[in-house]
Coordinates of C-alpha atoms in Angstrom, one line a residue:
M103 CA 24.6 -4.9 -1.6
F104 CA 28.4 -4.6 -2.0
R105 CA 30.6 -5.1 -5.0
R106 CA 33.2 -7.8 -4.4
K107 CA 35.9 -5.5 -5.9
A108 CA 34.9 -2.7 -3.5
L109 CA 35.0 -5.0 -0.5
D110 CA 38.4 -6.3 -1.5
S111 CA 39.7 -2.7 -1.7
V112 CA 39.1 -2.2 2.1
G113 CA 40.1 -5.7 3.2
G114 CA 36.6 -7.1 3.4
F115 CA 33.9 -6.4 6.0
A116 CA 34.9 -4.3 9.0
T117 CA 35.6 -6.4 12.1
G118 CA 35.9 -5.7 15.8
V119 CA 32.6 -3.7 15.9
I120 CA 29.0 -4.7 16.2
T121 CA 27.6 -2.4 13.4
E122 CA 30.0 -3.7 10.7
D123 CA 27.7 -2.6 7.9
M124 CA 27.9 1.1 8.9
A125 CA 31.7 0.9 9.4
T126 CA 32.2 -0.9 6.0
G127 CA 30.1 1.7 4.2
M128 CA 32.1 4.5 5.7
L129 CA 35.4 2.9 4.7
L130 CA 34.2 2.3 1.2
Q131 CA 33.2 6.0 0.9
A132 CA 36.6 7.0 2.2
K133 CA 38.0 4.9 -0.8
K134 CA 35.9 7.1 -3.1
W135 CA 33.5 4.3 -4.0
D136 CA 30.1 5.6 -5.1
T137 CA 27.1 4.6 -2.9
G138 CA 23.4 4.9 -3.6
F139 CA 20.2 4.7 -1.7
V140 CA 17.3 2.9 -3.5
N141 CA 14.0 4.2 -2.2
E142 CA 12.0 1.0 -2.9
N143 CA 10.9 -2.0 -0.9
L144 CA 13.4 -4.6 -2.1
A145 CA 13.4 -6.9 1.0
S146 CA 11.3 -7.3 4.1
G147 CA 12.3 -8.5 7.6
L148 CA 10.9 -9.1 11.1
A149 CA 11.0 -6.4 13.8
P150 CA 11.6 -7.1 17.5
E151 CA 8.6 -8.9 18.9
T152 CA 8.7 -7.5 22.5
F153 CA 9.8 -4.3 24.1
G154 CA 12.6 -6.1 25.8
D155 CA 13.9 -7.3 22.5
L156 CA 13.6 -3.8 21.1
I157 CA 15.8 -2.5 23.9
K158 CA 18.4 -5.2 23.2
Q159 CA 18.5 -4.3 19.5
R160 CA 18.8 -0.5 20.1
D161 CA 21.4 -1.1 22.8
R162 CA 23.4 -3.2 20.3
W163 CA 23.2 -0.5 17.6
A164 CA 24.1 2.2 20.1
R165 CA 27.2 0.3 21.4
G166 CA 28.1 -0.5 17.8
N167 CA 28.1 3.2 16.7
I168 CA 30.3 4.1 19.7
Q169 CA 32.7 1.3 18.8
V170 CA 32.9 2.6 15.2
A171 CA 33.6 6.1 16.5
K172 CA 36.4 4.8 18.8
K173 CA 38.0 2.7 16.1
W174 CA 37.3 4.8 12.9
H175 CA 36.4 8.3 13.9
P176 CA 34.8 10.1 11.0
W177 CA 37.0 13.1 11.4
R178 CA 40.2 11.0 11.4
V179 CA 39.4 8.7 8.5
K180 CA 41.2 9.9 5.4
G181 CA 39.2 10.2 2.2
L182 CA 35.8 11.4 3.5
D183 CA 34.5 14.8 2.4
L184 CA 33.2 17.4 4.8
M185 CA 29.5 16.5 4.4
Q186 CA 30.2 12.8 4.9
R187 CA 32.1 13.5 8.1
V188 CA 29.2 15.7 9.3
I189 CA 26.5 13.1 8.5
Y190 CA 28.4 10.2 10.1
T191 CA 29.1 12.3 13.2
D192 CA 25.4 13.1 13.4
G193 CA 24.5 9.5 13.1
I194 CA 26.8 8.5 15.9
H195 CA 25.8 11.5 18.0
Y196 CA 22.1 10.4 17.8
W197 CA 22.7 7.5 20.2
F198 CA 23.7 10.0 22.9
S199 CA 20.1 11.2 22.9
G200 CA 19.2 8.7 25.6
I201 CA 21.6 10.6 28.0
Y202 CA 20.0 14.0 27.0
K203 CA 16.5 12.6 27.5
L204 CA 17.4 11.2 30.9
V205 CA 18.7 14.6 32.0
F206 CA 15.5 16.1 30.8
L207 CA 13.5 13.6 32.9
L208 CA 15.6 14.1 36.0
A209 CA 16.1 17.9 36.0
P210 CA 12.6 18.9 37.4
I211 CA 12.8 15.9 39.9
L212 CA 16.2 17.1 41.2
F213 CA 14.7 20.6 41.7
L214 CA 11.4 19.9 43.4
V215 CA 12.3 16.7 45.2
F216 CA 16.0 17.2 46.1
G217 CA 16.3 21.0 45.8
Q218 CA 19.1 20.9 43.2
Y219 CA 19.0 23.7 40.5
S220 CA 19.6 22.5 37.0
L221 CA 18.5 25.7 35.2
Q222 CA 19.0 29.3 36.2
T223 CA 16.5 31.3 34.2
S224 CA 13.3 33.3 34.4
F225 CA 9.8 32.7 32.9
S226 CA 10.3 35.5 30.4
Q227 CA 13.6 34.1 29.2
I228 CA 12.0 30.7 28.7
L229 CA 9.3 32.3 26.6
I230 CA 11.9 34.2 24.5
F231 CA 14.4 31.4 24.0
W232 CA 12.8 28.0 24.6
L233 CA 9.2 28.4 23.3
P234 CA 10.2 29.4 19.7
A235 CA 12.7 26.6 19.5
F236 CA 10.1 24.1 20.9
I237 CA 7.5 25.1 18.3
A238 CA 10.0 25.1 15.5
S239 CA 11.1 21.6 16.4
Q240 CA 7.5 20.3 16.5
L241 CA 6.7 21.8 13.0
T242 CA 10.0 20.5 11.6
F243 CA 9.3 17.0 12.9
N244 CA 5.9 17.0 11.3
L245 CA 7.3 18.1 8.0
V246 CA 10.2 15.6 7.9
S247 CA 8.2 12.6 9.2
E248 CA 5.6 13.0 6.4
K249 CA 2.9 11.9 8.9
K250 CA 4.5 8.5 9.4
Q251 CA 5.3 9.4 13.0
T252 CA 4.0 11.9 15.6
V253 CA 5.9 14.1 18.1
M254 CA 4.1 12.5 21.0
L255 CA 4.7 8.9 20.0
S256 CA 8.4 9.8 19.3
N257 CA 8.6 11.3 22.8
I258 CA 7.1 8.2 24.4
Y259 CA 9.6 6.0 22.6
E260 CA 12.5 8.1 23.6
T261 CA 11.3 8.3 27.2
A262 CA 10.8 4.5 27.4
T263 CA 14.3 3.7 26.0
A264 CA 16.3 6.6 27.5
P265 CA 17.5 4.8 30.7
F266 CA 18.7 1.8 28.7
M267 CA 20.3 3.8 25.9
A268 CA 22.0 6.1 28.4
Y269 CA 23.4 3.1 30.3
G270 CA 24.5 1.3 27.1
V271 CA 26.4 4.4 25.7
F272 CA 28.0 5.2 29.0
N273 CA 29.0 1.6 29.5
E274 CA 30.6 1.4 26.1
L275 CA 32.2 4.8 26.2
F276 CA 33.8 4.8 29.6
L277 CA 33.7 1.2 31.0
K278 CA 35.0 -0.6 27.9
S279 CA 32.2 -3.0 27.8
K280 CA 32.9 -6.5 26.4
Q281 CA 29.3 -7.6 26.1
K282 CA 28.7 -10.4 23.6
F283 CA 26.7 -9.9 20.4
A284 CA 23.1 -10.8 21.0
V285 CA 20.8 -11.5 18.0
T286 CA 17.3 -10.1 18.4
R287 CA 14.7 -12.8 18.8
K288 CA 12.2 -13.1 15.9
G289 CA 9.0 -15.0 15.6
V290 CA 8.3 -15.1 19.3
N291 CA 4.9 -16.7 20.2
S292 CA 3.1 -16.5 23.5
E293 CA -0.5 -17.4 24.6
D294 CA -0.3 -15.3 27.8
S295 CA 0.1 -11.6 28.5
F296 CA 2.6 -10.5 31.1
Y297 CA 4.2 -7.3 32.5
N298 CA 7.9 -7.2 32.0
W299 CA 9.1 -5.6 35.3
R300 CA 12.7 -5.8 34.1
T301 CA 12.2 -3.2 31.4
A302 CA 9.6 -1.2 33.4
W303 CA 11.3 -0.5 36.7
P304 CA 13.4 2.5 35.5
I305 CA 10.3 4.1 34.1
I306 CA 8.2 3.4 37.2
V307 CA 10.9 4.8 39.4
L308 CA 11.1 8.0 37.3
L309 CA 7.3 8.2 37.3
V310 CA 7.0 7.8 41.1
L311 CA 9.7 10.5 41.7
S312 CA 7.9 12.8 39.1
V313 CA 4.6 12.4 41.0
L314 CA 6.3 13.1 44.3
G315 CA 7.8 16.3 42.7
L316 CA 4.4 17.4 41.5
V317 CA 2.9 16.9 45.0
R318 CA 5.7 18.9 46.6
G319 CA 5.3 21.6 43.9
I320 CA 1.6 21.9 44.4
C321 CA 2.0 22.1 48.2
F322 CA 4.6 24.9 47.8
I323 CA 2.2 26.8 45.5
F324 CA -0.7 26.6 47.9
G325 CA 1.4 27.3 51.0
I326 CA 0.9 23.9 52.6
W327 CA 4.7 23.7 52.9
A328 CA 7.1 26.6 53.1
S329 CA 8.8 27.0 49.8
P330 CA 12.6 27.6 49.5
F331 CA 12.2 28.3 45.8
P332 CA 10.9 31.3 43.9
K333 CA 7.3 30.7 42.5
E334 CA 8.4 31.2 38.9
G335 CA 10.8 28.2 39.2
I336 CA 8.0 26.1 40.8
Y337 CA 5.6 26.9 38.0
I338 CA 8.1 26.1 35.3
N339 CA 9.1 22.7 36.9
I340 CA 5.4 21.7 37.6
F341 CA 4.7 22.2 33.9
W342 CA 7.9 20.3 33.1
L343 CA 6.9 17.4 35.3
I344 CA 3.3 17.2 33.9
Y345 CA 4.8 16.9 30.4
N346 CA 7.3 14.2 31.5
S347 CA 4.7 12.3 33.6
F348 CA 2.3 12.0 30.7
A349 CA 5.0 10.4 28.6
L350 CA 6.2 8.2 31.5
I351 CA 2.7 6.9 32.1
L352 CA 2.3 5.8 28.5
A353 CA 5.8 4.5 28.3
S354 CA 5.1 2.2 31.3
Y355 CA 2.5 0.5 29.2
L356 CA 5.1 -0.6 26.7
S357 CA 6.3 -3.3 29.1
N358 CA 2.8 -4.9 29.1
E359 CA 3.4 -7.7 26.6
R360 CA 0.3 -9.0 24.9
P361 CA -0.2 -12.5 23.6
R362 CA 1.3 -13.3 20.1
L363 CA -0.7 -16.2 18.7
R364 CA 0.2 -15.9 15.0
K365 CA 3.2 -17.8 13.8
S366 CA 3.8 -15.7 10.7
E367 CA 3.4 -12.1 9.7
R368 CA 0.1 -11.2 8.1
F369 CA -0.2 -9.4 4.7
Q370 CA -3.2 -7.3 3.7
T371 CA -5.1 -8.2 0.5
E372 CA -8.6 -7.8 -1.0
K373 CA -9.1 -11.1 -2.8
S374 CA -12.7 -12.0 -3.4
I375 CA -13.6 -15.6 -2.9
V376 CA -16.5 -18.0 -2.7
I377 CA -16.4 -20.2 0.4
S378 CA -17.9 -23.6 0.6
F379 CA -18.7 -24.3 4.3
Y380 CA -19.2 -28.0 5.0
N381 CA -22.0 -27.3 7.4
S382 CA -23.8 -24.3 5.9
G383 CA -23.3 -24.1 2.1
Q384 CA -21.7 -21.4 0.0
V385 CA -21.0 -17.8 1.1
Q386 CA -19.3 -15.0 -0.8
G387 CA -16.5 -13.1 1.0
H388 CA -13.1 -11.5 0.7
I389 CA -9.8 -12.0 2.4
L390 CA -8.7 -9.1 4.6
D391 CA -5.2 -10.4 5.4
W392 CA -3.4 -13.8 5.2
N393 CA -0.2 -15.7 5.4
E394 CA 0.9 -19.3 4.9
D395 CA -0.8 -20.3 8.2
G396 CA -4.2 -18.7 8.0
A397 CA -6.4 -15.7 7.1
R398 CA -9.0 -13.3 8.3
I399 CA -12.1 -13.3 6.1
A400 CA -15.1 -11.0 5.9
L401 CA -18.3 -12.8 4.8
M402 CA -20.9 -11.2 2.6
S403 CA -23.7 -12.7 4.6
Q404 CA -26.0 -11.7 7.5
N405 CA -26.6 -15.2 8.7
K406 CA -25.3 -15.9 12.2
N407 CA -24.2 -19.4 11.6
N408 CA -21.6 -21.3 13.6
Y409 CA -18.9 -21.8 10.9
T410 CA -16.5 -24.7 11.4
Q411 CA -14.7 -26.0 8.4
G412 CA -14.7 -25.2 4.7
E413 CA -12.7 -24.5 1.6
F414 CA -12.3 -22.0 -1.2
V415 CA -10.4 -21.9 -4.6
I416 CA -8.2 -19.0 -5.9
D417 CA -6.8 -19.3 -9.4
G418 CA -7.2 -23.0 -9.4
N419 CA -5.6 -23.5 -6.0
Q420 CA -7.6 -25.2 -3.2
F421 CA -7.5 -23.9 0.3
K422 CA -9.0 -26.1 3.1
F423 CA -9.4 -24.5 6.5
N424 CA -10.7 -24.7 10.0
C425 CA -12.5 -21.8 11.5
V426 CA -11.0 -20.8 14.9
W427 CA -13.0 -17.7 15.7
Q428 CA -15.8 -15.5 14.4
H429 CA -17.5 -12.2 15.4
Q430 CA -20.0 -9.8 14.0
S431 CA -18.8 -6.6 12.5
M432 CA -21.3 -4.1 11.1
E433 CA -23.9 -7.0 11.0
K434 CA -21.6 -9.1 8.8
P435 CA -19.4 -11.9 10.2
I436 CA -15.6 -11.9 10.2
I437 CA -13.9 -15.2 10.7
G438 CA -10.4 -16.3 11.5
V439 CA -9.2 -19.5 9.8
T440 CA -6.1 -21.7 9.9
F441 CA -5.3 -23.6 6.7
D442 CA -5.4 -27.4 6.8
D443 CA -2.8 -29.4 4.9
L444 CA -2.0 -27.0 2.0
N445 CA -0.7 -28.7 -1.1
L446 CA 2.5 -27.4 -2.6
S447 CA 0.8 -25.4 -5.3
A448 CA -1.4 -23.5 -2.8
Y449 CA 1.6 -22.8 -0.5
E450 CA 3.6 -21.4 -3.4
Y451 CA 0.7 -19.2 -4.4
I452 CA 0.5 -17.6 -1.0
I453 CA 4.3 -17.1 -0.8
E454 CA 4.2 -15.5 -4.3
H455 CA 1.5 -13.1 -3.3
T456 CA 2.9 -12.2 0.2
Y457 CA 6.6 -12.4 0.8
A458 CA 7.6 -12.6 -2.9
Q459 CA 5.4 -9.7 -4.0
S460 CA 7.1 -7.3 -6.4
S461 CA 8.2 -4.1 -4.9
T462 CA 6.4 -2.2 -7.6
L463 CA 3.1 -3.7 -6.4
Y464 CA 3.7 -3.8 -2.7
Q465 CA 2.0 -1.1 -0.7
N466 CA 2.8 -0.3 2.9
P467 CA -0.2 -0.8 5.2
Q468 CA -1.6 2.5 6.4
Y469 CA -2.0 2.6 10.2
S470 CA -3.2 5.5 12.2
N471 CA -0.4 6.8 14.4
Q472 CA -2.5 9.3 16.2
L473 CA -2.1 8.7 19.9
W474 CA -5.9 8.9 20.7
H475 CA -6.5 6.2 18.0
I476 CA -4.0 3.9 19.5
V477 CA -5.3 4.3 23.0
V478 CA -8.9 3.8 21.9
K479 CA -8.0 0.7 19.9
W480 CA -6.1 -0.8 22.8
W481 CA -9.0 -0.2 25.2
V482 CA -11.5 -1.7 22.7
D483 CA -9.3 -4.8 22.2
T484 CA -9.0 -5.2 26.0
L485 CA -12.7 -5.0 26.6
R486 CA -13.3 -7.5 23.7
K487 CA -10.9 -10.0 25.2
R488 CA -12.5 -9.7 28.7
K489 CA -15.9 -10.2 27.2
A490 CA -14.7 -13.3 25.3
H491 CA -13.3 -14.8 28.5

C-alpha cells in the first residue's frame, strides 16, 4: 500500500524496470518516507503452477533487480542511509547466487572430467577453513528459517534454478536483454502428467557429467586408469560430486509435472456435518478441506457403501454434491465431492470462510518439509495412482 502523496513526491510508480514495486519503495525511502512491514496475512495469492512457470517468475524478478541496479544503484541514490544501501545491495546481490551455484556444480566436473583446476588447496586446509564455515551456515539457516525450510530442500531448489538464473542475470547484465514482461500463469489445470524436458535438460547434462566425473575419480583411486592428479584432490572432488549429484537427481524430478485437476485452491477446515446420501441414508462426518468447487470429507462410518450423491447443511446453507471418488483410510471412508448448483447464499458462505477469512483467524497449513517425508509421500501417491488405474 502506498500513500498517494508519497507516490506523487517521486513522480508515481517507477517505470522502465520489471520490479517496479522494489524500485518505488527504494525511491520513497530515499525521500525519507517511513515504511513499515506488517507481519500478518492481509492478502493471499496464487503461486506458479508448474516448475517452468516458477523459472519464468524467478527469471523476471532477477532481471528486474538487475535493471533497478543499473538505473538506480543503491549507492548512487541520494537520501538512503547506510543500512538501507547495504540491504538493497544484498537483495540485488542475491540474484547472482545462480552464477555462484553453477560454478559450484561445474568445478568438480572441470577437474575430474576435463582436468582443469578450480581450487588449489589441501585436505587439511579444507578442514580448517571450509568445514567450520559450512557447519556454521547450516546452523544459521536452521535458526533463521524457523523450521519453515530445510537446508537440503533449499539446496535442491537452488540447484534446479541455477542454470536459468545464471543465464537470466548474465543476459540482463551484459547483453542488454530486451525481453518482454511475461505474467506468470495461474490456475493451470491438466489431466495428464508429463516431463518437461525444456526445464530438465540443463540439470540432466550436469548430472551426466557429474556421474562421468565420479566414474573417472573412482577409476583413478583404484588404479584402473593412471591418475594425473594427487589423491587428496581426487578424494575432495569425489565427495563434492556425490553431494552435487544427490541434489541434481532430486532436482531432475521437479520437471515431472503431475496432473492438476482442481480448479481452485483448497482451504483446510474442521467443520462437522451430517450428510444425507440419496442412496444410503445419513452419515456423520467432517470436512477436511474445501473450496467453492468441492470438498474432501471424512465419514464417521465403517460401512463400505458406494456413495454417489447427497447433501448437507451448514448454518442454514444447503450444499448438494456429487461424489467423484472415495477410499478407505484407517477403516473409515474419505470421499471427494464436487458441489452441484450452489445457490448464492451457500457460495457466499464458502467465500467468507476461505478467501475472505480474517487474518486474525487464518492459520497457515502445517506441512512437513523433511525431505524423507516428501519422498515417501510422493512414492505412496504414485503407487496409489498406479493401483487405481
